[in-house]
Amino acid sequence: QVVAAEGPLGTWLGCTRRGSKAPTMVDYGDDEERTTASAGVWIGLSVLAALSFYAQALVTEERFVPSLNVIATHLNMPSDVAGATLMAAGASAPELLASFLSLFVTKSALGLGTIVGSEIFNQLVICAGSIQSARNSRLKLDKVIIIREVAFY
């Protein structure tokens, strides 16, 4: 059965069921009743996503990293410890807040599994990115840092 959602969001996204004028947001039909969107909508969403990534990178480089450097300097923390603690805490804070809200306010089951899965993914992507960026040179790894990271995760 097809669940049609007529409203501003469906109209704004340009989603319509094939052969129908009514906008539809959720479509449980067969192949002939799939939700479609125009190419302009996809291009607009892609540009919006690219601008969001650019804005996040800009804010991170101009505000977040310098503020962490000030905190680390004030607390006399080594750079690897500051990166492992302050950077991780700052980067995971929005996700942690969203998980707490979903767990305690809406009584949803998203909570811990979301954070654990996200952190495992982040570790794998960071390791792969480090190897990829240094593929033409040697990586200098500190044995103590590697043991600490492996023991933690």
Coordinates of N, CA, C and O in Angstrom, one line a residue, residues 36-122:
T36 N 10.2 9.4 -7.3 CA 11.2 10.0 -8.2 C 11.4 11.4 -7.8 O 10.6 12.1 -7.2
A37 N 12.6 11.9 -8.2 CA 12.9 13.4 -8.0 C 13.6 13.8 -9.2 O 14.3 13.1 -9.9
S38 N 13.4 15.1 -9.5 CA 14.0 15.7 -10.7 C 15.5 15.8 -10.6 O 16.1 15.8 -9.5
A39 N 16.2 15.9 -11.7 CA 17.7 16.0 -11.7 C 18.1 17.3 -11.0 O 19.1 17.3 -10.3
G40 N 17.3 18.3 -11.1 CA 17.6 19.6 -10.4 C 17.6 19.5 -8.9 O 18.5 20.1 -8.2
V41 N 16.7 18.7 -8.4 CA 16.7 18.4 -7.0 C 18.0 17.7 -6.5 O 18.6 18.1 -5.5
W42 N 18.4 16.7 -7.3 CA 19.6 15.9 -6.9 C 20.8 16.8 -7.0 O 21.7 16.8 -6.1
I43 N 20.9 17.7 -8.0 CA 22.0 18.6 -8.1 C 22.0 19.6 -7.0 O 23.1 19.9 -6.4
G44 N 20.9 20.1 -6.6 CA 20.8 21.1 -5.5 C 21.2 20.4 -4.2 O 21.9 21.0 -3.4
L45 N 20.7 19.2 -4.0 CA 21.1 18.5 -2.7 C 22.6 18.2 -2.7 O 23.2 18.3 -1.6
S46 N 23.2 17.9 -3.8 CA 24.6 17.6 -3.9 C 25.4 18.9 -3.6 O 26.4 18.8 -2.9
V47 N 25.0 20.0 -4.2 CA 25.7 21.2 -3.9 C 25.5 21.6 -2.5 O 26.5 22.1 -1.8
L48 N 24.4 21.4 -1.9 CA 24.1 21.7 -0.5 C 25.0 20.9 0.4 O 25.6 21.3 1.4
A49 N 25.2 19.6 0.1 CA 26.0 18.7 0.8 C 27.5 19.1 0.7 O 28.2 19.1 1.7
A50 N 27.9 19.5 -0.5 CA 29.3 19.9 -0.7 C 29.6 21.2 0.1 O 30.6 21.4 0.8
L51 N 28.6 22.1 0.1 CA 28.8 23.4 0.9 C 28.8 23.1 2.4 O 29.5 23.8 3.1
S52 N 28.0 22.1 2.8 CA 28.0 21.8 4.2 C 29.4 21.2 4.7 O 29.9 21.6 5.7
F53 N 30.0 20.3 3.8 CA 31.3 19.8 4.1 C 32.3 20.9 4.2 O 33.2 20.9 5.0
Y54 N 32.3 21.8 3.2 CA 33.2 22.9 3.2 C 33.1 23.8 4.4 O 34.1 24.2 5.0
A55 N 31.9 24.1 4.8 CA 31.6 24.9 6.0 C 32.1 24.2 7.3 O 32.8 24.9 8.1
Q56 N 31.9 23.0 7.3 CA 32.4 22.2 8.5 C 33.9 22.2 8.6 O 34.5 22.4 9.6
A57 N 34.6 22.0 7.4 CA 36.0 22.0 7.4 C 36.6 23.4 7.8 O 37.6 23.5 8.5
L58 N 35.9 24.4 7.3 CA 36.4 25.8 7.6 C 36.2 26.1 9.1 O 37.2 26.6 9.7
V59 N 35.1 25.8 9.7 CA 34.9 26.0 11.1 C 35.9 25.2 11.9 O 36.5 25.7 12.9
T60 N 36.1 24.0 11.5 CA 37.1 23.1 12.2 C 38.5 23.7 12.2 O 39.1 23.8 13.2
E61 N 39.0 24.1 11.0 CA 40.3 24.6 10.9 C 40.5 26.0 11.5 O 41.5 26.3 12.1
E62 N 39.5 26.8 11.4 CA 39.6 28.2 11.9 C 39.3 28.4 13.4 O 39.8 29.3 14.0
R63 N 38.4 27.6 13.9 CA 37.9 27.8 15.3 C 38.2 26.6 16.2 O 38.7 26.8 17.3
F64 N 37.9 25.4 15.8 CA 38.0 24.2 16.7 C 39.4 23.8 17.0 O 39.8 23.7 18.2
V65 N 40.3 23.7 16.0 CA 41.7 23.3 16.2 C 42.4 24.3 17.0 O 43.1 24.0 18.0
P66 N 42.3 25.6 16.7 CA 43.1 26.6 17.5 C 42.6 26.6 19.0 O 43.4 26.8 19.9
S67 N 41.3 26.4 19.2 CA 40.8 26.4 20.6 C 41.3 25.2 21.4 O 41.7 25.3 22.5
L68 N 41.4 24.1 20.7 CA 42.0 22.9 21.3 C 43.5 23.1 21.6 O 44.0 22.6 22.6
N69 N 44.2 23.8 20.7 CA 45.6 24.1 21.0 C 45.8 25.0 22.2 O 46.7 24.7 23.0
V70 N 44.9 25.9 22.4 CA 45.0 26.8 23.6 C 44.7 26.0 24.8 O 45.4 26.1 25.8
I71 N 43.7 25.1 24.8 CA 43.4 24.3 26.0 C 44.5 23.3 26.3 O 44.9 23.2 27.5
A72 N 45.1 22.7 25.3 CA 46.2 21.8 25.5 C 47.4 22.5 26.0 O 48.1 22.0 26.9
T73 N 47.7 23.7 25.5 CA 48.8 24.5 26.0 C 48.6 24.9 27.5 O 49.5 24.8 28.3
H74 N 47.4 25.3 27.8 CA 47.1 25.7 29.2 C 47.2 24.5 30.1 O 47.6 24.7 31.3
L75 N 46.8 23.3 29.7 CA 46.9 22.1 30.6 C 48.2 21.4 30.5 O 48.4 20.3 31.1
N76 N 49.2 21.9 29.7 CA 50.5 21.3 29.5 C 50.3 19.8 29.0 O 51.0 18.9 29.5
M77 N 49.5 19.6 28.0 CA 49.3 18.3 27.4 C 50.1 18.1 26.2 O 50.3 19.0 25.4
P78 N 50.7 16.9 26.1 CA 51.5 16.6 24.8 C 50.5 16.6 23.6 O 49.3 16.3 23.8
S79 N 51.0 16.8 22.4 CA 50.1 16.9 21.3 C 49.3 15.6 21.0 O 48.2 15.6 20.6
D80 N 50.0 14.5 21.2 CA 49.3 13.2 20.9 C 48.2 12.9 21.9 O 47.1 12.4 21.6
V81 N 48.4 13.3 23.2 CA 47.3 13.1 24.2 C 46.2 14.1 23.9 O 45.0 13.7 24.0
A82 N 46.5 15.3 23.6 CA 45.5 16.3 23.3 C 44.7 15.9 22.1 O 43.4 16.0 22.1
G83 N 45.3 15.3 21.1 CA 44.6 14.9 19.9 C 43.7 13.7 20.2 O 42.6 13.6 19.7
A84 N 44.2 12.8 21.1 CA 43.4 11.6 21.4 C 42.3 11.9 22.3 O 41.3 11.2 22.3
T85 N 42.4 12.9 23.1 CA 41.3 13.2 24.1 C 40.4 14.3 23.7 O 39.2 14.2 23.5
L86 N 41.0 15.5 23.6 CA 40.3 16.7 23.3 C 39.6 16.7 21.9 O 38.4 17.0 21.8
M87 N 40.4 16.3 20.9 CA 39.8 16.2 19.6 C 38.7 15.2 19.5 O 37.7 15.4 18.9
A88 N 38.9 14.0 20.1 CA 37.9 13.0 20.0 C 36.7 13.4 20.8 O 35.5 13.2 20.3
A89 N 36.9 14.0 21.9 CA 35.7 14.5 22.7 C 34.9 15.6 22.0 O 33.7 15.5 22.0
G90 N 35.6 16.5 21.4 CA 35.0 17.6 20.7 C 34.3 17.1 19.4 O 33.2 17.6 19.1
A91 N 34.9 16.1 18.7 CA 34.3 15.7 17.5 C 33.1 14.7 17.8 O 32.1 14.7 17.0
S92 N 33.1 14.1 18.9 CA 32.0 13.1 19.2 C 30.9 13.8 20.1 O 29.9 13.1 20.3
A93 N 31.1 15.0 20.5 CA 30.1 15.6 21.4 C 28.7 15.7 20.8 O 27.7 15.4 21.4
P94 N 28.6 16.2 19.5 CA 27.2 16.3 19.0 C 26.5 14.9 18.9 O 25.3 14.8 19.1
E95 N 27.3 13.9 18.5 CA 26.7 12.5 18.4 C 26.3 12.0 19.7 O 25.3 11.4 19.9
L96 N 27.2 12.3 20.7 CA 26.9 11.9 22.1 C 25.6 12.5 22.6 O 24.7 11.9 23.2
L97 N 25.5 13.8 22.4 CA 24.3 14.5 22.8 C 23.0 14.0 22.1 O 22.0 13.8 22.7
A98 N 23.1 13.7 20.8 CA 22.0 13.2 20.1 C 21.6 11.8 20.6 O 20.4 11.5 20.7
S99 N 22.6 11.0 20.9 CA 22.3 9.7 21.5 C 21.7 9.7 22.8 O 20.8 9.0 23.2
F100 N 22.2 10.6 23.7 CA 21.6 10.8 25.0 C 20.1 11.3 24.9 O 19.2 10.8 25.6
L101 N 19.9 12.2 24.0 CA 18.5 12.7 23.8 C 17.6 11.6 23.3 O 16.5 11.4 23.7
S102 N 18.1 10.8 22.3 CA 17.3 9.7 21.8 C 17.0 8.6 22.9 O 16.0 8.0 22.9
L103 N 18.0 8.4 23.7 CA 17.9 7.3 24.7 C 17.0 7.8 25.9 O 16.1 7.1 26.3
F104 N 17.2 9.0 26.4 CA 16.5 9.4 27.7 C 15.3 10.2 27.4 O 14.4 10.2 28.2
V105 N 15.2 10.9 26.3 CA 14.0 11.8 26.1 C 13.0 11.0 25.3 O 11.8 11.0 25.7
T106 N 13.4 10.4 24.2 CA 12.4 9.8 23.3 C 12.3 8.3 23.6 O 11.5 7.6 23.0
K107 N 13.2 7.8 24.5 CA 13.2 6.3 24.9 C 13.4 5.4 23.7 O 12.9 4.4 23.6
S108 N 14.3 5.9 22.8 CA 14.6 5.1 21.6 C 15.8 4.2 21.9 O 16.6 4.4 22.9
A109 N 16.0 3.2 21.1 CA 17.1 2.2 21.3 C 18.3 2.5 20.5 O 19.2 1.7 20.3
L110 N 18.5 3.8 20.1 CA 19.7 4.2 19.3 C 20.9 4.2 20.1 O 22.0 3.8 19.7
G111 N 20.9 4.9 21.2 CA 22.0 5.1 22.2 C 23.4 4.5 21.9 O 24.1 5.0 21.1
L112 N 23.8 3.5 22.7 CA 25.1 3.0 22.7 C 25.6 2.4 21.4 O 26.7 2.6 21.0
G113 N 24.7 1.7 20.8 CA 25.1 1.0 19.5 C 25.5 2.0 18.4 O 26.4 1.7 17.7
T114 N 24.9 3.2 18.4 CA 25.2 4.2 17.4 C 26.6 4.7 17.7 O 27.4 4.8 16.7
I115 N 27.0 5.0 18.9 CA 28.3 5.5 19.2 C 29.4 4.5 19.0 O 30.4 4.8 18.4
V116 N 29.2 3.3 19.4 CA 30.2 2.2 19.3 C 30.4 2.0 17.8 O 31.6 1.9 17.3
G117 N 29.4 1.8 17.0 CA 29.5 1.6 15.6 C 30.2 2.7 14.9 O 31.1 2.5 14.0
S118 N 29.9 3.9 15.3 CA 30.5 5.1 14.7 C 32.0 5.2 15.0 O 32.8 5.5 14.2
E119 N 32.4 4.9 16.2 CA 33.8 5.0 16.6 C 34.6 3.9 15.9 O 35.7 4.1 15.5
I120 N 34.0 2.7 15.7 CA 34.8 1.7 15.0 C 35.0 2.1 13.6 O 36.0 2.0 13.0
F121 N 33.9 2.7 13.0 CA 34.0 3.2 11.6 C 35.1 4.3 11.5 O 35.9 4.3 10.6
N122 N 35.1 5.2 12.5 CA 36.0 6.3 12.5 C 37.5 5.8 12.6 O 38.4 6.3 11.9

